[in-house]
XYZ file of N, CA, C and O in Angstrom:
820
model
N 0.908 -1.042 -0.107
C 0.092 0.298 0.166
C 1.175 1.145 -0.023
O 1.607 1.008 0.914
N 0.630 2.251 -0.489
C 1.144 3.217 -0.805
C 1.411 4.093 0.316
O 0.175 4.207 1.318
N 2.567 5.128 0.769
C 2.535 5.794 1.841
C 1.560 7.028 1.860
O 1.175 6.877 2.961
N 1.134 7.349 0.752
C 0.391 8.482 0.764
C -1.496 7.791 1.173
O -1.549 8.590 1.803
N -1.270 6.619 0.677
C -2.917 5.873 1.078
C -2.692 5.795 2.803
O -3.914 6.221 3.285
N -1.516 5.527 3.229
C -1.784 4.868 4.465
C -2.034 6.015 5.607
O -2.433 6.155 6.289
N -1.332 7.445 4.918
C -1.416 8.555 5.723
C -3.020 9.418 5.893
O -3.026 9.753 6.523
N -3.331 9.000 4.343
C -4.844 9.650 4.253
C -5.544 8.668 5.098
O -6.595 9.084 6.017
N -5.867 7.243 5.270
C -6.538 6.732 6.040
C -6.003 7.004 7.325
O -7.279 6.562 7.980
N -4.959 7.072 7.660
C -4.591 7.410 9.544
C -5.253 9.048 9.534
O -6.155 8.753 11.187
N -5.470 9.580 8.945
C -6.135 10.903 8.820
C -7.699 10.957 9.193
O -8.000 11.624 10.026
N -7.890 10.100 8.166
C -9.384 9.864 8.205
C -9.845 9.295 9.643
O -10.671 9.561 10.160
N -9.058 8.600 9.989
C -9.758 7.408 11.335
C -9.168 8.355 12.245
O -9.785 8.111 13.399
N -7.989 9.514 12.559
C -8.096 10.284 13.359
C -9.252 11.275 13.566
O -9.306 12.103 14.675
N -9.810 11.559 12.697
C -10.866 12.328 12.245
C -12.094 11.311 13.027
O -13.610 12.334 12.969
N -12.290 10.646 13.003
C -13.270 9.516 13.662
C -13.716 8.437 12.596
O -14.956 8.019 13.188
N -13.304 8.327 11.447
C -13.889 6.964 10.693
C -13.027 5.968 11.277
O -11.923 5.861 11.561
N -13.897 4.985 10.734
C -13.455 3.366 10.735
C -13.532 3.149 9.327
O -14.704 3.042 8.365
N -12.333 2.736 8.989
C -12.079 2.097 7.522
C -11.430 0.811 7.249
O -10.495 0.600 8.053
N -12.249 -0.025 6.394
C -11.979 -1.421 6.381
C -12.090 -2.031 4.755
O -12.859 -1.300 4.384
N -11.050 -2.392 4.854
C -10.874 -3.009 3.213
C -9.849 -4.394 3.213
O -9.620 -4.483 4.101
N -9.955 -4.892 1.853
C -8.787 -6.005 1.464
C -8.395 -5.750 0.744
O -8.256 -5.160 -0.560
N -6.753 -6.128 0.371
C -6.098 -6.295 -0.054
C -5.242 -7.314 -0.708
O -4.951 -7.611 0.235
N -4.649 -6.795 -1.853
C -3.744 -8.152 -2.093
C -2.311 -7.569 -2.154
O -2.052 -6.728 -2.961
N -1.351 -8.369 -1.688
C -0.120 -7.994 -1.218
C 0.932 -9.221 -2.122
O 0.890 -10.352 -1.925
N 1.953 -8.336 -3.323
C 2.966 -9.023 -4.289
C 4.359 -9.088 -3.666
O 4.530 -7.917 -3.344
N 5.197 -10.472 -3.376
C 6.350 -10.060 -2.556
C 6.748 -11.115 -3.309
O 6.611 -12.518 -2.323
N 8.035 -11.025 -3.830
C 9.171 -11.924 -4.130
C 8.537 -13.450 -4.997
O 8.210 -14.630 -4.658
N 7.215 -12.787 -5.603
C 6.676 -13.878 -6.851
C 5.868 -14.710 -5.513
O 4.467 -15.961 -6.039
N 5.377 -14.315 -4.316
C 4.358 -14.528 -3.306
C 3.289 -13.508 -3.357
O 3.462 -12.325 -3.517
N 1.983 -14.110 -3.296
C 0.609 -13.477 -2.871
C -0.081 -13.526 -1.672
O -0.058 -14.634 -1.176
N -0.256 -12.408 -0.797
C -0.919 -12.612 0.160
C -1.574 -11.872 0.411
O -1.879 -10.654 -0.303
N -3.292 -12.306 1.241
C -4.324 -11.203 0.938
C -4.550 -11.212 2.625
O -4.011 -11.882 3.416
N -4.541 -9.609 2.529
C -4.948 -8.836 3.961
C -5.959 -8.007 4.532
O -6.342 -7.894 3.224
N -6.643 -7.984 5.576
C -7.473 -7.390 5.768
C -7.009 -6.468 6.157
O -6.229 -6.055 7.447
N -7.211 -4.973 6.076
C -7.009 -4.269 7.161
C -8.107 -2.839 7.310
O -9.126 -3.126 6.921
N -7.314 -2.401 8.777
C -8.768 -1.798 9.543
C -7.631 -0.742 10.112
O -6.767 -0.714 10.829
N -8.502 0.375 10.083
C -8.428 1.874 10.978
C -9.378 2.342 11.673
O -10.406 2.517 11.150
N -8.943 2.915 12.816
C -9.883 2.802 13.326
C -9.241 4.064 14.628
O -8.095 3.763 15.005
N -10.566 4.624 15.191
C -10.164 5.938 15.910
C -9.749 4.879 17.681
O -10.511 4.221 17.740
N -8.745 5.894 17.820
C -8.793 5.321 19.578
C -9.029 6.462 20.522
O -8.542 7.554 20.172
N -9.743 6.434 21.245
C -10.681 7.270 22.477
C -10.311 7.071 23.713
O -9.848 5.954 23.853
N -9.955 8.104 24.655
C -9.514 7.984 25.986
C -10.796 7.665 26.748
O -11.933 8.011 26.012
N -11.025 8.128 27.838
C -11.694 8.195 28.891
C -12.935 9.585 28.668
O -14.331 9.490 28.965
N -12.664 10.549 27.864
C -13.269 11.681 28.230
C -13.716 11.523 26.452
O -14.561 12.184 25.705
N -13.894 10.244 25.808
C -14.234 10.102 24.166
C -13.745 10.784 23.040
O -14.077 11.272 22.330
N -12.646 11.075 23.449
C -11.364 12.382 22.278
C -10.851 11.293 21.959
O -10.215 9.958 22.146
N -10.690 11.687 20.700
C -9.606 10.819 19.889
C -8.291 11.104 20.239
O -8.082 12.124 19.836
N -7.352 10.248 20.684
C -6.107 10.614 20.820
C -5.330 10.126 19.691
O -3.857 10.329 20.277
N -5.675 8.816 19.063
C -4.728 7.997 17.999
C -5.625 7.394 17.050
O -6.613 7.196 17.255
N -5.014 6.403 16.533
C -5.339 5.633 15.295
C -4.808 4.823 15.541
O -3.692 4.166 15.459
N -5.319 3.281 15.173
C -5.241 2.413 15.558
C -5.057 1.589 14.235
O -6.098 1.835 13.283
N -4.067 0.902 13.782
C -4.220 0.127 12.483
C -3.634 -1.218 12.185
O -2.568 -1.340 13.184
N -4.475 -2.200 11.741
C -4.391 -3.216 12.205
C -4.624 -3.816 10.819
O -4.914 -3.890 9.740
N -3.893 -5.219 10.646
C -4.043 -5.818 9.516
C -3.994 -7.590 9.927
O -3.690 -8.255 11.031
N -4.932 -8.164 9.486
C -5.359 -9.684 9.272
C -4.917 -10.370 8.010
O -5.520 -9.878 7.065
N -4.064 -11.642 8.436
C -3.998 -12.355 6.839
C -5.066 -13.444 6.843
O -5.903 -14.168 7.786
N -5.867 -12.878 5.397
C -6.949 -13.455 4.965
C -6.439 -14.358 4.155
O -7.563 -14.542 3.083
N -5.527 -15.080 3.822
C -4.740 -15.503 2.209
C -5.818 -16.941 2.309
O -6.196 -17.046 1.160
N -6.082 -17.641 3.660
C -6.683 -19.021 3.525
C -7.761 -18.589 2.896
O -8.515 -19.628 2.165
N -8.841 -17.738 3.748
C -10.113 -17.295 3.320
C -10.283 -17.028 2.105
O -10.979 -17.987 1.172
N -9.225 -16.100 1.273
C -9.537 -16.384 -0.210
C -9.354 -17.300 -0.791
O -9.898 -17.474 -1.703
N -8.537 -18.194 -0.541
C -8.005 -19.120 -1.454
C -9.386 -20.178 -1.709
O -9.588 -20.714 -2.589
N -9.927 -20.382 -0.234
C -11.335 -21.256 0.055
C -12.448 -20.964 -1.191
O -13.111 -21.154 -1.326
N -12.981 -19.340 -0.683
C -13.265 -18.731 -1.500
C -13.407 -18.893 -3.307
O -14.728 -19.476 -4.021
N -11.861 -19.028 -3.531
C -11.679 -18.854 -4.806
C -11.926 -20.697 -5.317
O -12.877 -21.384 -6.572
N -11.645 -21.199 -4.460
C -12.173 -22.904 -4.685
C -13.555 -22.999 -4.502
O -14.083 -23.708 -5.396
N -14.543 -22.199 -3.793
C -15.750 -22.692 -3.671
C -16.488 -21.722 -5.119
O -17.275 -22.695 -5.668
N -15.581 -21.112 -5.316
C -16.375 -20.578 -6.582
C -16.294 -21.246 -7.766
O -17.023 -21.485 -8.788
N -14.840 -21.880 -7.780
C -14.807 -22.704 -9.222
C -15.241 -24.051 -8.855
O -15.681 -24.338 -10.055
N -15.561 -24.388 -7.968
C -16.457 -25.661 -7.376
C -17.860 -25.417 -7.841
O -18.683 -26.042 -8.722
N -18.629 -24.228 -7.213
C -19.742 -23.828 -8.082
C -20.069 -23.864 -9.554
O -21.174 -24.117 -9.952
N -19.262 -23.153 -9.982
C -19.043 -23.018 -11.700
C -19.015 -24.344 -12.333
O -19.667 -24.707 -13.394
N -18.205 -25.262 -12.177
C -18.491 -26.520 -12.218
C -19.681 -27.238 -12.347
O -20.154 -27.839 -13.142
N -19.974 -26.994 -10.943
C -21.601 -27.767 -10.557
C -22.625 -27.309 -11.562
O -23.406 -27.970 -12.008
N -22.493 -25.563 -11.887
C -23.896 -25.323 -12.266
C -23.271 -25.947 -14.328
O -24.354 -25.581 -15.042
N -22.135 -25.600 -14.683
C -22.004 -26.309 -15.976
C -22.828 -27.538 -16.146
O -22.916 -27.848 -16.760
N -22.278 -28.492 -14.678
C -22.581 -30.027 -15.066
C -24.350 -29.846 -14.747
O -24.917 -30.806 -15.558
N -24.973 -29.227 -14.258
C -26.338 -29.253 -14.123
C -27.283 -28.654 -14.940
O -28.031 -29.351 -15.980
N -26.380 -27.511 -16.005
C -26.886 -26.930 -17.201
C -26.782 -28.100 -18.517
O -27.366 -28.018 -19.469
N -25.783 -29.041 -18.237
C -25.750 -29.954 -19.383
C -26.239 -31.026 -19.331
O -26.108 -31.756 -20.268
N -26.816 -31.158 -18.257
C -27.729 -32.541 -18.271
C -28.764 -32.816 -18.743
O -29.393 -31.777 -19.133
N -28.804 -33.861 -19.043
C -30.440 -34.078 -20.039
C -31.446 -34.274 -18.985
O -32.351 -34.328 -19.604
N -31.398 -34.877 -17.829
C -32.438 -34.854 -16.901
C -32.783 -33.482 -16.562
O -32.348 -32.493 -16.612
N -34.204 -33.056 -16.191
C -34.166 -31.925 -15.399
C -34.652 -31.915 -13.783
O -34.205 -32.821 -13.191
N -33.348 -30.844 -13.933
C -32.771 -30.894 -12.766
C -33.767 -29.275 -12.070
O -33.251 -27.965 -12.735
N -33.975 -29.297 -10.463
C -34.770 -28.250 -10.033
C -34.258 -27.836 -8.418
O -34.172 -29.256 -8.009
N -34.225 -26.341 -8.196
C -34.409 -26.337 -6.976
C -35.265 -25.296 -6.606
O -35.742 -24.774 -7.111
N -35.979 -25.850 -5.066
C -37.033 -24.915 -4.952
C -36.501 -24.363 -3.337
O -35.938 -25.402 -2.634
N -37.632 -23.584 -2.988
C -37.318 -22.932 -1.491
C -38.481 -24.074 -0.877
O -39.246 -24.722 -1.265
N -38.673 -23.835 0.659
C -39.046 -24.468 1.690
C -40.706 -24.405 0.952
O -41.777 -24.821 1.529
N -41.322 -23.372 0.175
C -42.347 -23.041 -0.054
C -42.545 -23.805 -1.618
O -43.765 -23.136 -2.168
N -41.947 -24.096 -1.992
C -42.025 -25.321 -3.320
C -41.935 -23.712 -4.519
O -42.306 -24.351 -5.810
N -41.013 -23.021 -4.317
C -40.761 -21.647 -5.303
C -39.579 -22.092 -5.711
O -38.906 -22.813 -5.411
N -39.518 -22.057 -7.254
C -38.073 -22.310 -8.144
C -37.204 -20.964 -8.088
O -37.505 -20.445 -7.922
N -36.074 -21.411 -7.433
C -34.749 -21.191 -7.069
C -33.928 -21.483 -8.557
O -33.218 -20.308 -9.137
N -33.872 -22.510 -8.557
C -32.980 -22.924 -10.198
C -33.689 -23.750 -11.036
O -34.103 -24.879 -10.399
N -33.995 -23.569 -12.064
C -34.150 -24.760 -13.147
C -33.058 -24.630 -14.443
O -32.655 -23.970 -14.776
N -32.574 -25.941 -14.610
C -31.672 -26.265 -15.632
C -32.114 -26.310 -17.338
O -33.274 -26.104 -16.934
N -31.456 -26.047 -18.305
C -32.205 -25.743 -19.344
C -32.725 -26.823 -19.911
O -34.151 -26.964 -20.542
N -32.863 -28.386 -19.593
C -33.349 -29.535 -19.795
C -34.503 -29.210 -19.573
O -35.964 -29.653 -19.864
N -34.857 -28.597 -18.135
C -36.202 -28.155 -17.487
C -37.229 -27.748 -18.001
O -38.067 -27.064 -18.506
N -36.329 -26.431 -18.598
C -36.838 -24.963 -19.254
C -37.741 -25.389 -20.649
O -38.906 -25.336 -21.255
N -36.683 -26.674 -21.602
C -37.412 -27.284 -22.735
C -38.352 -28.099 -22.301
O -39.354 -28.232 -23.037
N -38.138 -28.806 -21.196
C -39.608 -29.797 -20.911
C -40.883 -29.126 -20.496
O -41.839 -29.770 -21.342
N -40.561 -27.366 -19.805
C -41.889 -27.304 -19.199
C -42.432 -26.573 -20.638
O -43.634 -26.453 -20.747
N -41.590 -25.899 -21.567
C -42.135 -25.034 -22.362
C -42.225 -23.760 -22.599
O -42.335 -22.673 -22.878
N -42.019 -23.279 -20.918
C -42.138 -21.803 -20.601
C -40.842 -21.348 -20.446
O -39.973 -21.937 -20.988
N -40.656 -19.742 -20.720
C -39.463 -18.951 -20.709
C -38.841 -19.390 -19.448
O -39.460 -19.296 -18.548
N -37.636 -19.195 -19.106
C -36.670 -18.724 -18.270
C -37.314 -18.183 -16.666
O -37.332 -18.322 -15.767
N -37.942 -16.667 -17.614
C -38.356 -15.337 -17.023
C -39.600 -15.976 -16.212
O -40.110 -15.815 -15.003
N -40.484 -16.920 -16.958
C -41.918 -17.308 -16.320
C -41.478 -18.578 -15.374
O -42.327 -18.280 -14.258
N -40.770 -19.445 -15.823
C -40.679 -20.427 -14.848
C -40.000 -19.993 -13.394
O -40.477 -20.576 -12.177
N -39.089 -19.329 -13.278
C -38.653 -18.568 -12.241
C -40.012 -17.806 -11.449
O -39.638 -17.048 -9.969
N -40.972 -17.339 -11.904
C -41.981 -17.180 -11.352
C -42.887 -18.104 -10.727
O -44.381 -17.409 -10.375
N -42.463 -18.905 -10.977
C -43.492 -20.374 -10.396
C -43.020 -21.137 -9.662
O -41.834 -20.675 -8.786
N -43.925 -22.125 -9.099
C -43.698 -22.809 -8.306
C -43.834 -24.573 -8.372
O -44.552 -24.497 -9.704
N -43.647 -25.423 -7.676
C -44.272 -26.679 -8.075
C -45.548 -26.723 -7.929
O -46.060 -27.347 -9.309
N -46.374 -26.046 -7.309
C -48.159 -26.536 -7.858
C -48.542 -25.484 -8.793
O -49.909 -26.185 -9.394
N -47.609 -24.926 -9.500
C -47.891 -23.778 -10.617
C -48.259 -25.526 -11.585
O -48.938 -25.443 -12.933
N -47.418 -26.137 -11.720
C -47.190 -27.191 -12.723
C -47.678 -28.521 -12.316
O -47.675 -29.450 -13.355
N -47.544 -29.268 -11.377
C -47.751 -30.332 -11.126
C -49.414 -30.559 -11.067
O -50.218 -29.526 -10.463
N -49.749 -31.427 -11.746
C -51.349 -31.978 -11.872
C -51.775 -33.054 -10.678
O -51.030 -34.259 -10.539
N -52.360 -32.727 -9.763
C -53.000 -33.516 -8.577
C -54.123 -34.127 -8.787
O -55.059 -33.687 -8.480
N -54.322 -35.482 -9.237
C -55.640 -36.085 -9.677
C -56.408 -36.308 -8.196
O -55.479 -36.696 -7.074
N -57.314 -36.421 -7.897
C -58.254 -37.173 -6.743
C -57.141 -38.243 -6.398
O -57.220 -39.446 -7.215
N -57.034 -38.742 -5.396
C -56.662 -39.837 -4.935
C -55.064 -39.787 -5.144
O -54.051 -40.798 -4.838
N -54.223 -38.752 -5.505
C -52.873 -38.716 -5.857
C -52.467 -38.309 -4.508
O -52.684 -37.593 -3.744
N -51.032 -38.828 -3.828
C -50.420 -38.277 -2.804
C -50.176 -36.977 -2.392
O -49.642 -36.662 -4.131
N -50.186 -36.119 -1.825
C -49.866 -34.494 -1.280
C -48.389 -34.831 -1.719
O -47.689 -35.530 -1.705
N -47.844 -33.314 -1.851
C -46.349 -33.448 -2.063
C -45.635 -33.326 -0.811
O -46.466 -33.517 0.334
N -44.797 -34.241 -0.469
C -44.289 -34.927 0.495
C -42.908 -33.978 1.541
O -42.166 -34.486 1.498
N -43.219 -32.843 1.273
C -42.430 -31.944 2.211
C -41.375 -32.425 3.545
O -40.693 -32.317 4.114
N -42.548 -32.730 4.244
C -42.052 -33.031 5.749
C -41.454 -34.461 5.924
O -40.808 -34.631 6.535
N -41.817 -35.334 4.960
C -40.486 -36.487 4.770
C -39.333 -35.847 4.351
O -38.528 -36.672 5.047
N -39.292 -34.814 3.371
C -38.208 -34.552 2.998
C -37.166 -34.113 4.273
O -36.261 -34.303 4.379
N -38.225 -33.064 4.664
C -37.641 -32.327 5.952
C -36.911 -32.951 7.204
O -35.862 -33.218 7.714
N -37.014 -34.268 7.265
C -36.899 -35.670 7.885
C -35.924 -36.329 7.816
O -35.224 -36.974 8.334
N -35.183 -35.825 6.181
C -34.342 -36.826 5.571
C -34.532 -37.675 4.755
O -33.534 -38.007 4.194
N -35.438 -37.914 4.083
C -35.943 -38.830 3.716
C -36.045 -38.222 2.122
O -35.608 -37.172 1.855
N -35.260 -39.384 1.436
C -35.199 -39.054 -0.048
C -36.462 -40.059 -0.814
O -36.414 -41.412 -0.511
N -36.875 -39.156 -1.535
C -38.158 -39.897 -2.080
C -38.009 -39.713 -3.712
O -37.999 -39.002 -4.678
N -38.734 -41.133 -4.169
C -38.727 -41.173 -5.835
C -40.269 -41.956 -6.156
O -40.607 -42.568 -5.347
N -40.890 -40.733 -6.699
C -42.163 -40.816 -7.525
C -42.753 -40.818 -8.414
O -41.239 -39.556 -9.523
N -43.840 -41.180 -9.031
C -43.879 -40.313 -10.666
C -44.932 -39.304 -10.457
O -46.045 -39.200 -9.238
N -44.845 -38.057 -11.071
C -45.610 -37.041 -10.499
C -45.952 -36.499 -12.108
O -45.112 -36.478 -13.161
N -47.382 -36.143 -12.274
C -47.819 -35.515 -13.519
C -47.691 -34.102 -13.528
O -47.944 -33.275 -12.754
N -47.021 -33.590 -14.898
C -46.597 -32.111 -14.883
C -47.326 -32.000 -16.459
O -47.138 -31.982 -17.196
N -47.984 -30.055 -16.183
C -48.717 -29.866 -17.285
C -47.782 -28.839 -18.190
O -47.339 -27.715 -17.226
N -47.213 -29.232 -19.006
C -46.298 -28.090 -19.797
C -47.364 -27.268 -20.265
O -48.398 -26.311 -19.869
N -46.224 -25.702 -21.016
C -47.000 -24.726 -21.048
C -48.497 -25.139 -22.171
O -49.391 -24.169 -22.156
N -48.047 -25.600 -23.675
C -48.895 -26.239 -24.435
C -50.288 -26.504 -23.885
O -50.847 -27.093 -24.279
N -50.071 -27.123 -22.475
C -51.312 -27.716 -21.867
C -51.174 -29.227 -21.768
O -52.129 -30.289 -20.688
N -50.448 -29.928 -22.291
C -49.730 -31.436 -22.689
C -49.730 -31.644 -20.911
O -48.546 -31.178 -20.517
N -50.149 -33.119 -20.503
C -49.438 -33.164 -19.354
C -48.573 -34.505 -19.819
O -48.824 -35.422 -19.955
N -47.163 -34.746 -19.088
C -46.635 -35.497 -18.930
C -46.210 -36.150 -17.243
O -46.816 -35.647 -16.524
N -45.586 -36.994 -17.786
C -45.033 -37.934 -16.630
C -43.834 -37.775 -16.181
O -43.288 -38.756 -16.873
N -43.360 -37.709 -15.130
C -42.048 -37.663 -14.710
C -41.329 -38.366 -13.339
O -42.408 -38.885 -12.752
N -40.325 -39.344 -13.876
C -40.041 -40.328 -12.378
C -39.095 -38.947 -11.649
O -38.074 -38.563 -12.397
N -39.568 -38.478 -10.494
C -38.846 -37.354 -9.494
C -38.388 -38.227 -8.324
O -39.209 -38.142 -7.676
N -37.001 -37.633 -8.664
C -35.993 -38.128 -7.104
C -35.965 -36.574 -6.416
O -35.382 -35.924 -7.010
N -36.564 -36.851 -5.227
C -36.096 -35.255 -4.546
C -35.487 -36.033 -3.056
O -35.852 -36.730 -2.517
N -35.149 -34.799 -2.407
C -34.173 -34.972 -0.998
C -33.867 -33.026 -0.900
O -34.086 -32.442 -1.440
N -33.912 -33.353 0.214
C -33.580 -31.802 1.224
C -31.688 -31.667 1.323
O -31.115 -32.799 1.532
N -31.231 -30.408 0.587
C -29.859 -30.106 0.894
C -29.675 -29.707 2.241
O -30.762 -29.228 3.305
N -28.544 -29.441 2.529
C -28.319 -29.131 3.905
C -28.693 -27.850 4.117
O -28.674 -27.141 5.377
N -28.464 -26.733 3.159
C -28.944 -25.641 3.396
C -30.611 -25.153 3.270
O -31.122 -24.209 3.469
N -31.302 -26.158 3.363
C -32.852 -25.920 3.642
C -33.821 -26.070 2.449
O -34.971 -25.835 2.301
N -32.722 -25.742 1.234
C -33.579 -26.196 -0.561
C -33.427 -27.619 -0.803
O -33.114 -28.688 -0.057
N -34.841 -27.798 -1.721
C -35.048 -29.152 -2.317
C -34.487 -29.222 -3.623
O -34.504 -28.382 -4.286
N -34.025 -30.253 -3.657
C -33.271 -30.898 -5.523
C -34.330 -31.692 -5.560
O -34.620 -32.851 -4.916
N -34.540 -31.521 -6.893
C -35.206 -32.876 -7.675
C -34.950 -33.114 -9.034
O -34.279 -32.187 -9.759
N -34.909 -34.098 -9.502
C -34.371 -34.741 -10.339
C -35.520 -35.740 -11.045
O -35.787 -36.325 -10.763
N -35.660 -34.639 -12.571
C -36.974 -35.485 -13.160
C -36.425 -36.069 -14.252
O -35.541 -35.730 -15.088
N -37.299 -37.130 -14.832
C -36.935 -38.012 -16.154
C -38.513 -37.970 -16.526
O -39.217 -38.840 -15.669
N -38.513 -37.845 -17.837
C -39.940 -38.118 -18.489
C -39.597 -39.589 -18.728
O -39.115 -39.873 -19.923
N -41.208 -40.166 -18.505
C -41.314 -41.257 -18.634
C -42.681 -41.453 -19.009
O -43.453 -42.696 -19.402
N -43.179 -40.311 -19.760
C -44.358 -40.295 -20.570
C -44.781 -42.012 -21.501
O -45.260 -42.574 -21.270
N -43.772 -41.908 -22.444
C -43.340 -43.097 -23.381
C -43.581 -44.356 -22.630
O -44.379 -45.252 -23.074
N -42.616 -44.056 -21.712
C -42.511 -45.802 -20.970
C -43.816 -45.922 -20.454
O -44.325 -47.170 -20.581
N -44.909 -45.050 -19.991
C -45.731 -45.132 -19.019
C -47.145 -45.528 -20.081
O -48.110 -46.568 -19.951
N -47.240 -44.661 -21.315
C -47.655 -45.119 -22.646
C -47.835 -46.520 -23.031
O -48.960 -47.266 -23.397
N -46.252 -46.898 -23.239
C -46.217 -48.350 -23.263
C -46.785 -49.259 -22.326
O -47.274 -50.616 -23.222
N -46.605 -48.735 -21.018
C -46.806 -49.996 -20.023
C -48.768 -50.120 -20.018
O -49.000 -51.032 -19.905
N -49.183 -49.088 -20.593
C -50.802 -48.692 -20.262
C -51.032 -49.631 -21.811
O -51.823 -50.558 -21.533
N -50.489 -49.659 -23.127
C -50.841 -50.356 -24.297
C -50.485 -51.785 -23.786
O -51.172 -52.682 -24.332
N -49.596 -52.230 -23.193
C -49.331 -53.588 -22.890
C -50.455 -54.450 -21.907
O -50.776 -54.874 -22.409
N -50.388 -53.571 -21.140
C -51.635 -53.610 -20.290
C -53.046 -54.030 -21.000
O -53.378 -55.189 -20.667
N -53.882 -53.056 -21.654
C -54.891 -53.288 -22.740
C -54.633 -54.395 -23.210
O -55.695 -55.241 -23.641
N -53.533 -54.618 -23.835
C -53.877 -55.718 -25.078
C -53.599 -56.943 -24.136
O -53.987 -57.817 -24.812
N -52.788 -57.120 -23.156
C -52.922 -58.521 -22.262
C -54.791 -58.444 -21.902
O -54.537 -59.930 -21.422
N -55.278 -57.474 -21.146
C -56.601 -57.698 -20.657
C -57.584 -57.943 -21.977
O -58.659 -58.683 -21.853
N -57.503 -57.270 -23.599
C -57.845 -57.944 -24.426
C -57.936 -59.460 -24.678
O -58.806 -60.199 -25.041
N -56.216 -59.954 -24.618
C -56.096 -61.398 -24.777
C -56.485 -62.020 -23.662
O -57.464 -62.939 -24.161
N -56.882 -61.785 -22.957
C -57.464 -62.529 -21.898
C -59.011 -62.307 -22.040
O -59.907 -63.563 -21.603
N -59.765 -61.659 -22.460
C -60.989 -61.591 -22.970
C -61.095 -62.232 -23.830
O -62.311 -63.089 -23.696
N -60.515 -62.229 -24.896
C -60.764 -63.396 -25.766
C -60.615 -64.580 -25.617
O -61.396 -65.435 -25.842
N -59.655 -65.007 -24.518
C -59.315 -66.378 -24.144
C -60.427 -66.632 -23.409
O -60.725 -68.119 -23.344
N -60.963 -66.056 -22.186
C -62.019 -66.573 -21.476
C -63.335 -66.523 -22.414
O -64.177 -67.698 -22.029
N -63.513 -65.962 -23.162
C -64.665 -65.992 -24.333
C -64.610 -67.735 -24.914
O -65.008 -68.349 -25.055
N -63.304 -67.859 -25.377
C -62.926 -69.263 -26.589
C -62.885 -70.134 -24.935
O -63.715 -71.523 -25.691
N -62.784 -70.236 -23.799
C -62.915 -71.388 -23.160
C -64.279 -71.453 -22.938
O -64.830 -72.614 -22.491
N -65.114 -70.384 -22.388
C -66.613 -70.692 -22.510
C -67.181 -71.561 -23.332
O -68.370 -71.834 -22.950
N -66.948 -71.347 -24.539
C -67.188 -71.869 -25.779
C -67.002 -73.309 -26.244
O -68.147 -73.925 -26.524
N -65.983 -73.612 -25.274
C -65.457 -74.993 -25.241
C -66.316 -75.785 -24.935
O -66.933 -75.925 -23.677
């Protein structure tokens, strides 16, 4: 730090200001981060008699923050590149984050989705189980099938895996299983028709 800046900050502190900032120091190829504090020193009569200048090494903190930012950046990249729908919601069920696959699946714009919540898209038919937030808060991981209405009105079925994160948010990973469910339904209908024909033939024997 330049001598002029030190003197200016000292004089400001002597006039009653408290000044705090972080700065990076370069020395012989090494980098160090320090937190700097200038604060007035008062006597028993509340008169300023001096200014205190203190520094604290925060290099480890800065490295940890940089590592966290890098980790979060990698995480966001993985989430956005995922082919499955990934959503983060708060404890009210409102969307905090939806990846690109989820945006495409729902058909809404990102701006529209971020004004919505789970209850705006999930279709609860009579007899369907309610959303199970209490179980998630108790630490359960839940795998369920949920019907979701797209912007165009088409209802699709998702296999949804949900759990609560340590920060109190909820993460859901959804896979579109509409085609699989339709195939299972068609197979069941085919089996029922076959049984009906078989039973009719047996009665005629």
